[in-house]
Amino acid sequence: MSPVWSLGAGLLLLLLWVRHRGLEAVLVHHRWVFVCLFLLPLSILFDIYYQLRAWAVWRLHSAPRQHAQRVRHIQAQVREWKDEGSKRYMCTGRPGWLTVSLRVGKYKKIHKNIMINLMDVLEVDSERQVVRVEPLVTMGQLTAHLNPMGWTIPVVPELDDLTVGGLIMGTGIESSSHIYGLFQHTCVAYELVLADGSLVRCSPTENSDLFYAVPWSCGTLGFLVAAEIKMIPAKKYVKLHYEPVRGLQKICEKFTEESKKKENSFVEGLVYSLEEAVIMTGVLTDEAEQSKINRIGNYYKPWFFKHVEKYLKADKTGIEYIPSRHYYHRHTRSIFWELQDIIPFGNNPVFRYLFGWMVPPKISLLKLTQGEAIRKLYEQHHVVQDMLVPMKSLEKSIQTFHVDLNVYPLWLCPFILPNNPGMVHPKGDEAELYVDIGAYGEPKRKQFEARASMRQMEKFVRSVHGFQMLYADCYMTREEFWDMFDGSLYHKLREQMNCKDAFPEVYDKICKAARH
């Protein structure tokens, strides 16, 4: 039988099986079939297109020339909205399924959509050590652009498809954040189109109130059209040290100790149970022991969190030299550990060697094709949350996560939080060491109920003066939300810049209690 006939027969059998089981049942209980056959190939095509586009734009130097024209088009759309009587709120016209957030943004159907097609690197200024980019530039695109030139940015949030705009208007973090802070703290200037159609640049010394109010505002103060981000010299490798730790108190003590050391370029923890974790510390270097180089980003390599778990099971420490870009995107291929729920056999060596080059599927395509049944299933039986809590509350926080959710692994990422104006800052007058606790997966807690359990978690986070990342489902009331976040500067600027008729309040845009 020819390959074409074999393929045709296979597809026919698949369609008959789908018809017998029902499409919805297959999508919910055997989602890997649809993901492997359709979404993985589509994801490859998406990547090829965007990589070729970024290469062509940079080679032709067309981005800087076209940027001003594109910004004028955005301004024209805003002025048109004003001329129409400012009847509806404005929002970006980017489809909700293209965002990395799992939240479904229904507001786009009722708000005035402003088309913003800004996805290019504009300028690399080696003298100032600053890169100027448009808001839809992704982390994968940016590191691929900068690393060959000998540069990187201080904070490279994990996933390839995270955008600069999302990381500024929301937030971003990486295992270098104990030195540099959150992604917003590595930015030196923003350019925005405001509600009146004007173009404004803001920095710590120019329109400083707006500069500090933009992060976490989720696009409710204006449309971001460019950002300037600090650069640092890139090095070839990360010398990564793995250390298994047992006992919750010892885990917290060790993690806190390593997070305070500025000689550690990177600090990260993976907690596999209430009493077991692996703490990793890394140092940037240009030299490596050849026998200890591990190119973890190669498609056939084990998923990183599974690789790390081997050190825990063997109860031994270890040192590896990982190429820097592989390290920056170490959790991309398995979407941290979310992909194991979508493709259960995804880390099997046979699958990795044959099909690993197509992994991961685009999160945007997963959202686009999930359907209402899967969305409700995820909402009720799946957790994707990042809570930012003071380091001094780490032990109590992990215990709370265990009782309320019981999701493992937990991701631990330390960061320094400076006392800047804006929605997020420490309680005191000094910078404070915080930690991001990321919970991604199916809660094992008996009688888990999404709304009640997450409200309990949110209450705890407020009690320790912590913060919830706004990409995730938020169940707080308006009063509770503004108890967690400092809205003084934000509301002052909304009043001054006539934003109340132009953009919804951030709470109304992201919280489940307010969304339509």
Short mmCIF file of C-alpha atoms in Angstrom, two decimals:
data_model
loop_
_atom_site.label_atom_id
_atom_site.label_comp_id
_atom_site.label_asym_id
_atom_site.label_seq_id
_atom_site.Cartn_x
_atom_site.Cartn_y
_atom_site.Cartn_z
CA MET A 1 0.00 0.00 0.00
CA SER A 2 1.41 3.42 -0.94
CA PRO A 3 2.11 6.05 1.75
CA VAL A 4 -0.71 8.22 0.38
CA TRP A 5 -3.23 5.38 0.70
CA SER A 6 -1.93 4.55 4.17
CA LEU A 7 -2.32 8.16 5.26
CA GLY A 8 -5.80 8.35 3.76
CA ALA A 9 -6.88 5.14 5.48
CA GLY A 10 -5.50 6.39 8.80
CA LEU A 11 -7.37 9.70 8.52
CA LEU A 12 -10.59 7.87 7.59
CA LEU A 13 -10.31 5.63 10.64
CA LEU A 14 -9.61 8.70 12.80
CA LEU A 15 -12.71 10.50 11.48
CA LEU A 16 -14.87 7.43 12.07
CA TRP A 17 -13.56 7.19 15.64
CA VAL A 18 -14.23 10.89 16.24
CA ARG A 19 -17.75 10.51 14.88
CA HIS A 20 -18.36 7.50 17.11
CA ARG A 21 -17.05 9.14 20.31
CA GLY A 22 -18.35 12.63 19.50
CA LEU A 23 -16.17 15.64 18.72
CA GLU A 24 -16.62 17.27 22.13
CA ALA A 25 -15.73 14.07 23.99
CA VAL A 26 -12.57 13.66 21.90
CA LEU A 27 -11.54 17.29 22.41
CA VAL A 28 -12.04 17.04 26.19
CA HIS A 29 -10.74 13.53 26.96
CA HIS A 30 -8.35 12.92 24.05
CA ARG A 31 -7.21 16.42 23.26
CA TRP A 32 -3.76 15.18 22.34
CA VAL A 33 -5.18 13.75 19.09
CA PHE A 34 -6.24 17.19 17.86
CA VAL A 35 -3.13 18.88 19.25
CA CYS A 36 -0.67 16.44 17.65
CA LEU A 37 -2.39 16.20 14.27
CA PHE A 38 -3.33 19.85 13.76
CA LEU A 39 -1.99 22.33 16.30
CA LEU A 40 1.65 21.22 16.31
CA PRO A 41 2.03 21.56 12.51
CA LEU A 42 0.17 24.88 12.59
CA SER A 43 2.44 26.12 15.36
CA ILE A 44 5.50 25.33 13.23
CA LEU A 45 4.05 27.34 10.33
CA PHE A 46 3.33 30.27 12.68
CA ASP A 47 6.91 30.22 13.96
CA ILE A 48 8.43 30.04 10.46
CA TYR A 49 6.32 32.96 9.26
CA TYR A 50 7.15 35.23 12.18
CA GLN A 51 10.86 34.35 12.13
CA LEU A 52 11.12 35.09 8.40
CA ARG A 53 9.18 38.30 8.85
CA ALA A 54 11.39 39.50 11.72
CA TRP A 55 14.54 38.64 9.73
CA ALA A 56 13.32 40.46 6.61
CA VAL A 57 12.22 43.54 8.53
CA TRP A 58 15.59 43.85 10.27
CA ARG A 59 17.61 43.21 7.10
CA LEU A 60 15.65 45.81 5.16
CA HIS A 61 15.74 48.29 8.08
CA SER A 62 12.06 48.96 7.44
CA ALA A 63 10.84 48.93 11.06
CA PRO A 64 12.15 52.37 12.14
CA ARG A 65 10.79 53.98 8.96
CA GLN A 66 7.37 52.41 9.23
CA HIS A 67 7.03 52.85 13.01
CA ALA A 68 6.12 56.54 12.88
CA GLN A 69 3.55 55.88 10.15
CA ARG A 70 1.96 53.07 12.18
CA VAL A 71 1.79 55.26 15.28
CA ARG A 72 0.08 58.01 13.28
CA HIS A 73 -2.49 55.42 12.16
CA ILE A 74 -3.18 54.56 15.81
CA GLN A 75 -3.55 58.25 16.65
CA ALA A 76 -5.98 58.64 13.74
CA GLN A 77 -8.12 55.76 15.06
CA VAL A 78 -8.26 57.36 18.52
CA ARG A 79 -9.27 60.72 17.05
CA GLU A 80 -11.93 58.99 14.97
CA TRP A 81 -13.26 57.46 18.20
CA LYS A 82 -13.45 60.95 19.71
CA ASP A 83 -15.23 62.33 16.63
CA GLU A 84 -17.79 59.53 16.90
CA GLY A 85 -18.68 60.80 20.38
CA SER A 86 -16.55 58.56 22.62
CA LYS A 87 -19.51 56.24 23.08
CA ARG A 88 -17.58 53.06 23.89
CA TYR A 89 -14.40 52.22 25.74
CA MET A 90 -11.34 51.56 23.59
CA CYS A 91 -9.10 48.49 23.64
CA THR A 92 -6.45 46.98 21.40
CA GLY A 93 -7.79 45.14 18.36
CA ARG A 94 -5.52 42.16 18.90
CA PRO A 95 -7.74 39.05 19.17
CA GLY A 96 -8.01 37.72 22.73
CA TRP A 97 -6.90 34.23 21.68
CA LEU A 98 -3.49 35.58 20.64
CA THR A 99 -2.62 36.52 24.23
CA VAL A 100 -0.74 34.09 26.50
CA SER A 101 -3.22 34.64 29.33
CA LEU A 102 -5.75 31.82 29.66
CA ARG A 103 -8.44 34.36 30.56
CA VAL A 104 -11.15 34.93 27.93
CA GLY A 105 -11.47 38.68 27.32
CA LYS A 106 -15.07 39.18 26.19
CA TYR A 107 -14.75 42.97 26.43
CA LYS A 108 -13.21 43.07 22.95
CA LYS A 109 -16.62 42.31 21.47
CA ILE A 110 -18.22 45.44 22.92
CA HIS A 111 -15.35 47.95 23.00
CA LYS A 112 -13.92 50.03 20.16
CA ASN A 113 -11.02 47.98 18.77
CA ILE A 114 -7.90 50.02 17.94
CA MET A 115 -5.68 48.10 15.53
CA ILE A 116 -2.05 48.06 16.71
CA ASN A 117 0.33 46.19 14.42
CA LEU A 118 3.62 46.89 16.17
CA MET A 119 5.87 43.81 16.39
CA ASP A 120 9.43 44.87 15.49
CA VAL A 121 12.77 45.65 17.12
CA LEU A 122 13.40 49.31 16.30
CA GLU A 123 16.91 50.09 17.52
CA VAL A 124 19.83 48.55 19.40
CA ASP A 125 21.82 51.35 21.02
CA SER A 126 25.10 49.83 22.21
CA GLU A 127 26.39 53.12 23.66
CA ARG A 128 23.38 53.65 25.92
CA GLN A 129 22.96 49.88 26.35
CA VAL A 130 19.29 50.17 25.48
CA VAL A 131 17.08 48.34 22.98
CA ARG A 132 13.97 50.11 21.67
CA VAL A 133 11.14 47.79 20.67
CA GLU A 134 7.49 47.77 19.71
CA PRO A 135 5.00 46.22 22.16
CA LEU A 136 4.30 42.98 20.27
CA VAL A 137 7.95 41.92 20.15
CA THR A 138 8.21 38.53 21.88
CA MET A 139 10.85 37.24 24.26
CA GLY A 140 11.90 34.56 21.77
CA GLN A 141 12.22 37.16 19.03
CA LEU A 142 14.17 39.54 21.24
CA THR A 143 16.74 37.05 22.53
CA ALA A 144 17.21 35.65 19.00
CA HIS A 145 17.90 39.19 17.83
CA LEU A 146 20.17 40.37 20.64
CA ASN A 147 22.22 37.29 21.56
CA PRO A 148 24.16 37.07 18.25
CA MET A 149 25.07 40.75 18.75
CA GLY A 150 26.53 39.98 22.19
CA TRP A 151 23.63 41.45 24.18
CA THR A 152 20.68 40.29 26.24
CA ILE A 153 18.16 41.93 28.55
CA PRO A 154 18.47 41.56 32.33
CA VAL A 155 15.09 39.86 32.84
CA VAL A 156 13.98 37.37 30.16
CA PRO A 157 10.59 35.92 31.19
CA GLU A 158 10.34 32.24 30.37
CA LEU A 159 7.98 31.61 27.50
CA ASP A 160 8.94 32.49 23.91
CA ASP A 161 5.57 34.07 23.06
CA LEU A 162 5.37 36.55 25.95
CA THR A 163 5.31 40.08 24.52
CA VAL A 164 7.01 43.24 25.74
CA GLY A 165 3.66 45.00 25.96
CA GLY A 166 2.10 42.23 28.02
CA LEU A 167 5.08 42.14 30.37
CA ILE A 168 4.88 45.91 30.94
CA MET A 169 1.11 46.35 31.12
CA GLY A 170 0.89 43.15 33.18
CA THR A 171 4.15 41.96 34.65
CA GLY A 172 7.07 39.63 34.02
CA ILE A 173 9.68 37.86 36.10
CA GLU A 174 12.71 35.62 35.69
CA SER A 175 15.29 33.90 37.88
CA SER A 176 17.52 36.99 37.57
CA SER A 177 14.85 39.20 39.20
CA HIS A 178 16.45 38.95 42.66
CA ILE A 179 19.03 41.36 41.18
CA TYR A 180 17.07 43.39 38.62
CA GLY A 181 13.48 43.31 39.84
CA LEU A 182 10.43 42.66 37.66
CA PHE A 183 10.48 43.21 33.89
CA GLN A 184 9.10 46.73 34.35
CA HIS A 185 12.12 47.67 36.47
CA THR A 186 14.46 47.05 33.51
CA CYS A 187 12.56 49.50 31.29
CA VAL A 188 13.87 53.07 31.00
CA ALA A 189 11.12 54.69 28.90
CA TYR A 190 7.68 54.11 27.38
CA GLU A 191 5.89 55.77 24.48
CA LEU A 192 2.10 55.87 24.58
CA VAL A 193 -0.83 57.19 22.57
CA LEU A 194 -3.22 58.73 25.09
CA ALA A 195 -7.00 59.09 25.12
CA ASP A 196 -6.81 62.43 23.30
CA GLY A 197 -4.70 60.96 20.48
CA SER A 198 -1.44 62.60 21.60
CA LEU A 199 1.88 60.74 21.62
CA VAL A 200 3.79 60.95 24.91
CA ARG A 201 7.16 59.66 26.06
CA CYS A 202 7.64 58.95 29.75
CA SER A 203 10.65 57.98 31.85
CA PRO A 204 11.81 58.40 35.47
CA THR A 205 12.67 62.04 34.65
CA GLU A 206 10.04 62.84 31.98
CA ASN A 207 6.32 62.48 32.76
CA SER A 208 7.45 60.35 35.68
CA ASP A 209 3.98 59.84 37.19
CA LEU A 210 2.82 58.18 33.99
CA PHE A 211 6.02 56.11 33.78
CA TYR A 212 5.40 54.57 37.22
CA ALA A 213 1.64 54.16 36.69
CA VAL A 214 1.82 52.25 33.39
CA PRO A 215 3.01 48.84 34.76
CA TRP A 216 0.10 46.62 35.86
CA SER A 217 -2.42 49.06 34.30
CA CYS A 218 -3.39 46.52 31.58
CA GLY A 219 -3.78 49.12 28.86
CA THR A 220 -6.20 51.37 30.77
CA LEU A 221 -4.09 54.55 30.67
CA GLY A 222 -3.15 54.57 26.99
CA PHE A 223 -1.83 52.47 24.12
CA LEU A 224 1.81 51.43 24.43
CA VAL A 225 3.60 51.93 21.09
CA ALA A 226 7.28 51.54 22.08
CA ALA A 227 9.50 50.74 25.05
CA GLU A 228 13.18 51.16 25.82
CA ILE A 229 14.74 48.30 27.79
CA LYS A 230 18.17 48.04 29.40
CA MET A 231 20.67 45.64 27.86
CA ILE A 232 23.54 43.78 29.46
CA PRO A 233 26.42 41.88 27.79
CA ALA A 234 25.48 38.30 26.96
CA LYS A 235 27.66 35.33 27.86
CA LYS A 236 27.75 31.90 26.26
CA TYR A 237 26.73 29.69 29.15
CA VAL A 238 24.96 29.51 32.47
CA LYS A 239 26.85 27.39 34.98
CA LEU A 240 23.89 25.84 36.79
CA HIS A 241 24.11 24.14 40.18
CA TYR A 242 21.33 21.74 41.22
CA GLU A 243 20.78 21.03 44.92
CA PRO A 244 18.01 18.77 46.28
CA VAL A 245 16.64 19.96 49.63
CA ARG A 246 14.24 18.12 51.94
CA GLY A 247 12.11 19.54 54.72
CA LEU A 248 9.96 22.65 54.20
CA GLN A 249 11.88 24.79 56.68
CA LYS A 250 15.22 23.87 55.08
CA ILE A 251 13.81 24.53 51.60
CA CYS A 252 12.72 28.03 52.59
CA GLU A 253 15.96 28.81 54.44
CA LYS A 254 18.15 27.64 51.55
CA PHE A 255 16.08 29.45 48.94
CA THR A 256 16.10 32.69 50.93
CA GLU A 257 19.85 32.44 51.52
CA GLU A 258 20.64 31.94 47.83
CA SER A 259 18.22 34.69 46.75
CA LYS A 260 20.12 37.24 48.83
CA LYS A 261 23.43 36.47 47.07
CA LYS A 262 24.08 38.94 44.28
CA GLU A 263 26.89 36.72 42.98
CA ASN A 264 24.16 34.32 41.80
CA SER A 265 23.10 35.44 38.34
CA PHE A 266 20.02 33.21 38.61
CA VAL A 267 18.04 31.60 41.44
CA GLU A 268 15.10 29.25 40.97
CA GLY A 269 13.30 26.57 42.94
CA LEU A 270 11.06 23.69 41.86
CA VAL A 271 9.01 22.28 44.74
CA TYR A 272 7.87 18.72 43.99
CA SER A 273 6.03 18.10 47.27
CA LEU A 274 5.52 19.85 50.58
CA GLU A 275 8.86 18.47 51.79
CA GLU A 276 10.93 18.11 48.57
CA ALA A 277 12.51 20.66 46.25
CA VAL A 278 15.47 21.31 43.99
CA ILE A 279 17.06 24.72 44.30
CA MET A 280 19.09 25.94 41.32
CA THR A 281 21.65 28.73 41.24
CA GLY A 282 23.36 29.87 38.06
CA VAL A 283 26.27 32.07 37.05
CA LEU A 284 26.87 33.53 33.59
CA THR A 285 30.18 32.48 32.05
CA ASP A 286 32.01 32.23 28.73
CA GLU A 287 33.98 29.16 29.77
CA ALA A 288 32.61 25.63 30.14
CA GLU A 289 33.75 22.11 30.87
CA GLN A 290 32.92 20.37 27.60
CA SER A 291 31.88 17.14 29.30
CA LYS A 292 29.26 19.02 31.39
CA ILE A 293 27.59 21.03 28.61
CA ASN A 294 23.87 20.23 28.40
CA ARG A 295 21.95 21.76 25.49
CA ILE A 296 18.58 21.44 27.20
CA GLY A 297 16.81 23.40 24.46
CA ASN A 298 17.39 20.69 21.83
CA TYR A 299 14.06 19.20 20.85
CA TYR A 300 14.94 15.64 21.83
CA LYS A 301 16.06 16.54 25.35
CA PRO A 302 13.87 15.68 28.38
CA TRP A 303 11.56 18.41 29.57
CA PHE A 304 13.48 20.62 31.97
CA PHE A 305 11.34 20.05 35.08
CA LYS A 306 11.67 16.28 34.55
CA HIS A 307 15.43 16.65 34.10
CA VAL A 308 15.63 18.60 37.37
CA GLU A 309 13.57 15.95 39.17
CA LYS A 310 16.27 13.36 38.45
CA TYR A 311 18.57 15.15 40.89
CA LEU A 312 15.87 14.91 43.55
CA LYS A 313 15.24 11.21 42.95
CA ALA A 314 18.97 10.46 42.96
CA ASP A 315 19.43 12.74 45.99
CA LYS A 316 22.60 14.26 44.56
CA THR A 317 23.85 17.69 43.62
CA GLY A 318 25.12 18.47 40.13
CA ILE A 319 26.65 21.12 37.90
CA GLU A 320 25.93 21.69 34.20
CA TYR A 321 26.83 24.31 31.63
CA ILE A 322 23.75 25.34 29.67
CA PRO A 323 23.89 27.60 26.59
CA SER A 324 22.43 30.93 27.71
CA ARG A 325 19.51 31.07 25.30
CA HIS A 326 18.60 27.47 26.13
CA TYR A 327 18.54 28.47 29.80
CA TYR A 328 16.42 31.59 29.23
CA HIS A 329 13.70 29.50 27.55
CA ARG A 330 14.17 26.29 29.54
CA HIS A 331 10.48 25.88 30.40
CA THR A 332 9.17 26.81 26.95
CA ARG A 333 9.04 23.34 25.36
CA SER A 334 6.85 21.91 28.14
CA ILE A 335 5.06 25.23 28.91
CA PHE A 336 6.48 24.75 32.41
CA TRP A 337 4.63 21.45 33.11
CA GLU A 338 1.28 22.25 31.53
CA LEU A 339 1.98 20.22 28.39
CA GLN A 340 1.95 16.94 30.32
CA ASP A 341 -1.81 17.38 30.80
CA ILE A 342 -2.32 18.04 27.08
CA ILE A 343 0.10 15.46 25.62
CA PRO A 344 0.56 12.87 28.42
CA PHE A 345 3.29 11.03 26.51
CA GLY A 346 5.07 14.20 25.40
CA ASN A 347 8.21 13.51 27.45
CA ASN A 348 8.50 9.92 26.20
CA PRO A 349 11.89 9.53 24.43
CA VAL A 350 10.25 8.06 21.31
CA PHE A 351 7.86 11.02 20.99
CA ARG A 352 10.62 13.55 21.70
CA TYR A 353 12.97 12.16 19.05
CA LEU A 354 10.27 11.79 16.39
CA PHE A 355 8.05 14.80 17.04
CA GLY A 356 9.75 16.93 19.70
CA TRP A 357 10.87 19.42 17.05
CA MET A 358 7.21 20.53 16.73
CA VAL A 359 6.71 21.10 20.46
CA PRO A 360 5.24 23.17 22.02
CA PRO A 361 1.90 24.04 20.44
CA LYS A 362 1.17 27.75 20.46
CA ILE A 363 -0.74 28.76 23.59
CA SER A 364 -2.78 31.09 21.38
CA LEU A 365 -3.87 28.17 19.17
CA LEU A 366 -4.72 26.08 22.23
CA LYS A 367 -6.98 28.92 23.39
CA LEU A 368 -8.53 29.44 19.97
CA THR A 369 -9.52 25.78 19.64
CA GLN A 370 -10.35 24.85 23.23
CA GLY A 371 -14.11 25.30 22.94
CA GLU A 372 -16.56 26.09 25.71
CA ALA A 373 -16.47 22.59 27.24
CA ILE A 374 -12.69 22.60 27.70
CA ARG A 375 -12.73 26.21 28.91
CA LYS A 376 -15.23 25.38 31.65
CA LEU A 377 -13.33 22.20 32.52
CA TYR A 378 -10.10 24.18 32.91
CA GLU A 379 -11.83 26.91 34.89
CA GLN A 380 -13.23 24.47 37.43
CA HIS A 381 -10.49 21.83 37.60
CA HIS A 382 -7.28 23.57 36.63
CA VAL A 383 -5.18 26.30 38.20
CA VAL A 384 -2.78 28.73 36.52
CA GLN A 385 -1.78 31.31 39.12
CA ASP A 386 1.25 33.33 40.18
CA MET A 387 1.21 34.92 43.62
CA LEU A 388 3.92 37.37 44.64
CA VAL A 389 4.56 37.31 48.39
CA PRO A 390 7.28 38.67 50.69
CA MET A 391 10.16 36.23 51.07
CA LYS A 392 9.66 36.28 54.86
CA SER A 393 6.21 34.68 54.26
CA LEU A 394 7.51 31.89 51.99
CA GLU A 395 7.06 28.96 54.39
CA LYS A 396 3.57 30.01 55.41
CA SER A 397 2.70 30.62 51.74
CA ILE A 398 3.78 27.16 50.57
CA GLN A 399 1.75 25.60 53.39
CA THR A 400 -1.27 27.64 52.28
CA PHE A 401 -0.81 26.59 48.65
CA HIS A 402 -0.63 22.98 49.81
CA VAL A 403 -3.83 23.17 51.88
CA ASP A 404 -5.92 25.22 49.42
CA LEU A 405 -4.65 23.80 46.10
CA ASN A 406 -2.21 20.90 46.49
CA VAL A 407 -0.66 21.48 43.05
CA TYR A 408 2.90 20.36 42.30
CA PRO A 409 5.46 21.22 41.13
CA LEU A 410 5.41 24.78 42.45
CA TRP A 411 7.68 27.33 40.77
CA LEU A 412 9.71 29.61 43.08
CA CYS A 413 11.29 32.72 41.61
CA PRO A 414 12.76 35.48 43.83
CA PHE A 415 12.68 39.19 43.00
CA ILE A 416 13.60 42.48 44.57
CA LEU A 417 10.68 44.92 44.78
CA PRO A 418 11.82 48.57 44.93
CA ASN A 419 9.74 51.20 46.69
CA ASN A 420 8.67 52.99 43.50
CA PRO A 421 5.33 54.73 43.04
CA GLY A 422 2.62 52.76 41.27
CA MET A 423 0.25 49.88 41.88
CA VAL A 424 2.84 47.46 43.28
CA HIS A 425 5.42 48.29 45.94
CA PRO A 426 6.48 46.93 49.35
CA LYS A 427 4.68 47.92 52.51
CA GLY A 428 7.65 49.76 54.01
CA ASP A 429 9.89 52.51 52.68
CA GLU A 430 12.71 50.19 51.59
CA ALA A 431 13.09 47.70 48.77
CA GLU A 432 12.07 44.21 49.86
CA LEU A 433 12.83 40.69 48.68
CA TYR A 434 9.72 38.91 47.35
CA VAL A 435 9.09 35.53 45.74
CA ASP A 436 6.76 34.48 42.95
CA ILE A 437 5.00 31.19 43.72
CA GLY A 438 3.62 29.72 40.51
CA ALA A 439 0.96 27.00 40.63
CA TYR A 440 0.09 25.39 37.30
CA GLY A 441 -1.95 22.20 37.01
CA GLU A 442 -4.82 20.20 38.40
CA PRO A 443 -5.40 20.70 42.14
CA LYS A 444 -5.30 17.48 44.13
CA ARG A 445 -7.15 18.99 47.08
CA LYS A 446 -10.37 17.12 47.79
CA GLN A 447 -13.55 19.10 47.06
CA PHE A 448 -11.61 21.82 45.22
CA GLU A 449 -13.95 24.57 44.05
CA ALA A 450 -12.32 27.22 41.89
CA ARG A 451 -14.05 30.35 43.14
CA ALA A 452 -14.06 29.51 46.86
CA SER A 453 -10.50 28.15 46.88
CA MET A 454 -9.05 31.07 44.92
CA ARG A 455 -10.86 33.62 47.07
CA GLN A 456 -9.27 31.96 50.08
CA MET A 457 -5.86 32.19 48.40
CA GLU A 458 -6.39 35.83 47.45
CA LYS A 459 -7.38 36.66 51.04
CA PHE A 460 -4.16 35.09 52.31
CA VAL A 461 -2.02 36.96 49.76
CA ARG A 462 -3.61 40.26 50.77
CA SER A 463 -2.94 39.47 54.44
CA VAL A 464 0.83 39.21 53.84
CA HIS A 465 0.89 42.27 51.55
CA GLY A 466 1.37 40.21 48.42
CA PHE A 467 0.08 40.58 44.87
CA GLN A 468 -1.67 38.40 42.35
CA MET A 469 -0.46 38.44 38.74
CA LEU A 470 -3.28 39.87 36.65
CA TYR A 471 -3.02 37.50 33.67
CA ALA A 472 -4.85 34.85 35.73
CA ASP A 473 -8.44 34.54 36.92
CA CYS A 474 -9.12 36.99 39.75
CA TYR A 475 -12.14 36.57 42.02
CA MET A 476 -11.75 39.62 44.29
CA THR A 477 -14.37 42.29 44.83
CA ARG A 478 -13.47 45.84 43.82
CA GLU A 479 -12.75 46.77 47.44
CA GLU A 480 -10.53 43.72 47.92
CA PHE A 481 -8.69 44.42 44.67
CA TRP A 482 -7.78 47.98 45.68
CA ASP A 483 -6.83 46.72 49.12
CA MET A 484 -4.23 44.50 47.42
CA PHE A 485 -3.00 47.14 44.95
CA ASP A 486 -2.18 50.83 45.51
CA GLY A 487 -4.53 52.74 43.22
CA SER A 488 -3.68 56.29 44.35
CA LEU A 489 -1.39 57.26 41.45
CA TYR A 490 -3.39 55.21 38.95
CA HIS A 491 -6.72 56.88 39.76
CA LYS A 492 -5.14 60.33 39.90
CA LEU A 493 -3.82 59.93 36.34
CA ARG A 494 -7.08 58.42 35.08
CA GLU A 495 -8.76 61.61 36.24
CA GLN A 496 -6.09 63.97 34.88
CA MET A 497 -5.83 62.33 31.45
CA ASN A 498 -9.59 61.86 30.90
CA CYS A 499 -9.26 58.07 30.82
CA LYS A 500 -12.59 57.33 32.49
CA ASP A 501 -14.54 57.64 29.24
CA ALA A 502 -11.78 56.10 27.12
CA PHE A 503 -10.69 52.94 28.95
CA PRO A 504 -12.29 50.66 31.54
CA GLU A 505 -10.78 50.59 35.00
CA VAL A 506 -8.24 47.78 35.34
CA TYR A 507 -10.52 45.93 37.78
CA ASP A 508 -13.40 45.93 35.30
CA LYS A 509 -11.10 44.61 32.59
CA ILE A 510 -9.57 41.64 34.39
CA CYS A 511 -11.66 40.52 37.39
CA LYS A 512 -14.27 37.80 36.96
CA ALA A 513 -16.75 39.59 39.22
CA ALA A 514 -16.77 42.57 36.85
CA ARG A 515 -16.41 40.95 33.42
CA HIS A 516 -19.38 40.54 31.13
#
